XYZ file of C-alpha atoms in Angstrom:
340
model
C 122.235 34.363 213.058
C 120.979 30.752 212.443
C 118.883 30.263 209.325
C 116.783 27.091 208.643
C 118.043 24.710 205.902
C 116.643 25.242 202.449
C 114.649 21.940 202.453
C 113.111 22.510 205.911
C 109.281 22.895 206.022
C 108.035 26.489 206.168
C 107.365 27.906 209.611
C 104.036 29.588 210.198
C 102.283 28.187 207.106
C 102.309 29.259 203.471
C 101.781 32.927 204.292
C 104.985 33.132 206.360
C 106.963 31.153 203.768
C 105.852 33.567 201.053
C 107.335 36.609 202.824
C 110.875 37.453 201.629
C 113.546 37.250 204.317
C 116.362 39.794 204.346
C 119.629 39.396 206.204
C 121.253 42.826 206.703
C 125.007 42.987 207.295
C 126.400 46.351 208.473
C 129.473 47.516 210.416
C 129.073 48.606 214.039
C 128.238 50.420 216.183
C 124.664 49.122 216.109
C 122.488 51.717 217.766
C 118.704 51.764 217.740
C 116.311 54.426 218.898
C 112.617 55.009 218.553
C 113.261 58.707 217.866
C 113.675 60.001 214.326
C 114.894 63.317 212.989
C 111.316 64.369 212.341
C 110.088 63.419 215.817
C 112.977 65.296 217.468
C 112.447 68.403 215.373
C 108.716 68.531 216.007
C 109.298 68.057 219.719
C 111.679 71.037 219.638
C 109.103 73.048 217.709
C 106.453 72.100 220.246
C 108.669 73.102 223.148
C 109.172 76.511 221.498
C 105.427 77.038 220.992
C 104.803 78.550 224.473
C 107.557 81.100 223.801
C 105.994 82.007 220.454
C 102.548 82.408 221.990
C 103.951 84.525 224.811
C 105.882 86.703 222.351
C 102.679 87.314 220.394
C 100.786 88.084 223.604
C 103.361 90.580 224.869
C 104.418 92.278 221.618
C 101.352 92.046 219.369
C 100.602 91.432 215.727
C 103.968 92.499 214.320
C 105.643 89.744 216.314
C 103.211 87.251 214.774
C 104.036 88.562 211.300
C 107.787 88.324 211.992
C 107.488 84.699 213.125
C 105.315 83.743 210.143
C 107.664 85.459 207.666
C 110.786 83.867 209.104
C 109.262 80.370 208.997
C 107.911 80.943 205.480
C 111.330 82.106 204.255
C 113.075 79.076 205.752
C 110.599 76.519 204.422
C 110.469 78.080 200.945
C 114.272 78.252 200.710
C 114.684 74.600 201.709
C 111.942 73.411 199.358
C 113.385 75.419 196.463
C 116.970 74.310 197.084
C 115.986 70.642 197.237
C 113.985 70.980 194.028
C 116.960 72.551 192.221
C 119.275 69.822 193.516
C 116.754 67.119 192.531
C 116.831 65.730 196.051
C 114.047 64.249 198.171
C 111.916 66.871 199.894
C 112.581 66.961 203.646
C 110.437 69.941 204.567
C 108.019 67.690 206.480
C 110.721 66.707 208.989
C 110.279 70.082 210.698
C 113.928 71.162 210.597
C 113.260 74.169 208.338
C 110.327 75.194 210.517
C 112.619 74.884 213.552
C 115.260 77.120 211.942
C 112.719 79.784 210.989
C 111.003 79.703 214.366
C 114.268 79.893 216.306
C 115.474 82.782 214.156
C 112.256 84.717 214.676
C 112.434 84.234 218.440
C 115.846 85.960 218.452
C 114.572 89.019 216.534
C 113.269 92.360 217.811
C 109.460 92.421 217.601
C 109.378 95.541 215.385
C 111.629 94.180 212.623
C 109.885 94.466 209.230
C 108.520 91.037 208.265
C 110.151 91.135 204.822
C 113.547 91.345 206.516
C 112.649 88.287 208.617
C 111.657 86.505 205.381
C 115.098 87.189 203.891
C 116.778 86.184 207.144
C 114.981 82.844 207.157
C 115.949 82.148 203.545
C 119.589 83.118 204.210
C 119.702 80.881 207.295
C 118.672 77.839 205.266
C 120.664 78.516 202.093
C 123.952 79.689 203.631
C 123.722 78.175 207.100
C 122.507 74.743 206.050
C 122.138 73.835 202.362
C 125.515 75.188 201.244
C 127.181 72.626 203.538
C 125.109 69.718 202.205
C 121.853 69.986 204.125
C 120.608 68.672 207.436
C 123.381 67.147 209.543
C 126.298 68.699 207.644
C 126.177 72.350 208.722
C 129.107 73.743 210.736
C 127.204 76.637 212.318
C 123.764 76.969 213.833
C 121.626 78.031 210.828
C 119.255 80.243 212.830
C 122.167 82.218 214.252
C 123.740 82.495 210.798
C 120.493 84.136 209.724
C 120.528 86.458 212.719
C 124.154 87.470 212.070
C 123.197 88.206 208.444
C 120.308 90.397 209.556
C 122.471 92.249 212.106
C 124.978 93.085 209.362
C 122.391 93.884 206.673
C 119.686 95.691 208.658
C 121.530 97.262 211.604
C 118.920 99.950 212.310
C 115.981 97.559 212.610
C 118.054 95.013 214.563
C 119.298 97.596 217.057
C 116.209 99.794 217.421
C 113.257 97.490 216.707
C 112.479 96.805 220.351
C 109.021 97.288 221.793
C 107.795 97.981 225.294
C 105.768 95.048 226.686
C 102.005 95.271 226.906
C 99.991 93.434 229.547
C 97.579 91.937 227.011
C 97.152 91.538 223.302
C 95.748 94.828 221.981
C 95.902 95.427 218.242
C 94.423 98.909 218.655
C 97.492 100.253 220.459
C 100.510 101.092 218.355
C 103.747 99.497 219.517
C 106.006 101.744 221.583
C 109.729 101.438 220.963
C 112.010 100.922 223.919
C 115.574 100.043 224.771
C 116.299 96.587 226.155
C 117.564 96.115 229.716
C 120.962 95.069 228.369
C 121.256 98.181 226.200
C 120.176 100.414 229.082
C 122.600 98.648 231.410
C 125.446 99.240 228.978
C 124.678 102.909 228.312
C 123.062 104.191 231.515
C 123.688 101.717 234.315
C 121.742 99.299 236.505
C 119.041 101.755 237.606
C 118.018 102.514 234.006
C 117.900 98.817 233.144
C 115.732 97.994 236.149
C 113.406 100.895 235.300
C 112.464 99.157 232.008
C 110.895 96.210 233.830
C 107.383 97.012 235.082
C 106.411 96.112 238.634
C 108.651 93.746 240.526
C 111.924 93.715 238.637
C 112.986 90.123 239.143
C 109.500 88.675 238.640
C 109.176 90.758 235.468
C 112.493 89.471 234.182
C 111.533 85.856 234.906
C 107.998 86.006 233.517
C 108.714 88.147 230.459
C 107.245 91.617 230.971
C 110.245 93.458 229.586
C 111.620 94.641 226.229
C 113.677 92.120 224.317
C 113.628 89.620 221.476
C 110.312 87.896 220.787
C 111.257 84.606 222.418
C 113.901 85.510 224.957
C 111.881 87.498 227.469
C 110.305 84.721 229.570
C 112.845 82.644 231.462
C 110.008 80.608 233.004
C 108.695 79.469 229.604
C 112.208 78.814 228.288
C 112.814 76.574 231.303
C 109.448 74.862 230.738
C 110.247 74.100 227.103
C 113.737 72.911 228.006
C 112.288 70.643 230.722
C 110.110 68.954 228.084
C 113.172 68.236 225.949
C 115.162 66.963 228.928
C 112.301 64.692 230.022
C 112.054 63.362 226.468
C 115.815 62.714 226.392
C 116.359 65.051 223.445
C 118.828 67.342 225.228
C 121.003 67.074 228.317
C 121.782 69.809 230.796
C 125.573 69.628 230.362
C 125.885 72.340 227.734
C 123.179 74.751 229.022
C 124.480 74.700 232.596
C 128.038 75.193 231.336
C 126.930 78.198 229.270
C 125.171 79.825 232.222
C 128.127 79.062 234.511
C 130.549 80.618 232.028
C 128.451 83.761 231.733
C 128.234 83.957 235.526
C 132.011 83.723 235.830
C 132.605 86.385 233.169
C 130.151 88.877 234.685
C 130.727 88.056 238.364
C 132.572 91.305 239.081
C 130.586 93.580 236.755
C 128.280 94.846 239.496
C 125.221 93.533 237.620
C 125.835 89.804 237.378
C 122.250 88.806 238.226
C 120.861 91.238 235.669
C 123.167 89.759 233.031
C 122.019 86.258 233.950
C 118.298 87.090 233.721
C 118.175 89.327 230.650
C 119.091 89.031 227.001
C 119.133 85.793 225.055
C 121.384 83.803 227.384
C 118.793 81.185 228.362
C 117.277 80.810 224.888
C 120.722 80.346 223.348
C 121.935 78.002 226.080
C 118.994 75.565 225.932
C 117.821 75.729 222.311
C 120.836 76.692 220.164
C 124.038 75.611 221.890
C 122.519 72.112 222.251
C 122.181 71.606 218.486
C 123.411 68.042 217.861
C 125.274 68.865 214.650
C 127.177 71.906 215.877
C 128.186 70.772 219.385
C 130.869 68.342 220.664
C 130.088 64.666 221.173
C 131.748 63.935 224.527
C 130.804 65.276 227.946
C 134.241 66.893 228.472
C 134.026 68.605 225.118
C 130.489 69.771 225.841
C 131.550 71.332 229.153
C 134.438 73.180 227.479
C 132.121 74.195 224.634
C 129.469 75.547 227.017
C 131.957 77.380 229.209
C 133.544 79.018 226.166
C 130.116 80.242 225.000
C 129.294 81.686 228.414
C 132.692 83.351 228.820
C 132.566 84.836 225.302
C 129.030 86.093 225.914
C 130.136 87.887 229.064
C 133.218 89.355 227.422
C 131.252 90.656 224.421
C 128.582 92.157 226.678
C 131.122 93.900 228.908
C 133.729 94.972 226.367
C 132.319 94.413 222.857
C 130.437 96.686 220.501
C 127.021 95.068 221.114
C 125.014 94.891 224.344
C 124.187 91.224 223.568
C 126.794 88.551 222.786
C 125.218 85.081 222.818
C 124.748 84.913 219.022
C 128.385 85.503 218.120
C 129.611 83.484 221.108
C 127.763 80.376 219.875
C 128.923 80.887 216.279
C 132.557 81.264 217.401
C 132.268 78.169 219.592
C 130.694 76.255 216.660
C 133.923 76.899 214.733
C 135.896 75.295 217.594
C 133.831 72.093 217.769
C 136.353 70.027 215.711
C 139.053 71.118 218.168
C 136.883 70.231 221.178
C 136.239 66.764 219.679
C 140.005 66.332 219.192
C 140.940 67.538 222.674
C 138.215 65.509 224.411
C 137.997 62.185 222.507
C 135.766 59.287 223.612
C 137.332 57.395 226.535
C 136.995 53.986 224.798
C 139.136 55.127 221.867
C 141.851 56.415 224.212
C 142.057 53.121 226.135
C 141.712 50.620 223.319
C 143.099 52.512 220.378
C 141.418 53.464 217.144
C 139.508 50.660 215.397
C 141.301 49.022 212.499
């Protein structure tokens, strides 16, 4: 950078000369983007909003209470932890809201709200703050919270499912129901299909079926994911690899299409496996990462102790991310050697 000599006349008059000039020296790489952490997080939250509204519409007031409690627990835990650590408050960046909202969308609609509150707090404290805060966590915080709730409140997490209602009606008490995946595991394809009103495949795609609050509508999940792809926040490499892996694992189960269109596969593939911090950095690593999640999901569903498997599949794959980054390094480093 060329700077004018010290005795040169000021450029732009006295006002310009009065402004201090700062020359910043920093090591490469020099990357610039108009996006910030806050803008990315609020875009993710906005893309999840249709799922939240649909979950409230289909499952009623208790689903609203679960979402509010989970978000409140996450935000309060982050604010309290930062106050104790005497660190700058980062609640406004939307990351705690994102964790609480994602967690709530993975929960059964009849879970007691106080359990969702504890789950949100656990997700932030153990899944995020204990590792150093935003950007340092090894595992997806929302799924850490869900795993905690599955272990701590097994009855509510395995039996808190509600039958869908065609419109929001607070006067009708929620009716418990098995999910299609649970029915498929215990009673077969016919029982699973029977849980979806009307046209089975349209019901599975639109969201008129029992399930977690935010997983039931594949159409709205795809809509939210399309917003993030169009914005450049996520790429399709990981989600398509996850779905491909699950398809391979369940191809010979006799219910492959039902596995692909039910459960939390799509929500996990597009909104949790794509977490920047807990996924590999190179395209090869991302493909291996996504395939491993899909394969593990299928294996757990077919042979594990739970009808669903996407939560533990993503957490296990998160633990392998350092290995994926080692096995699939950036091409430039391989050709030119590590920088001195």
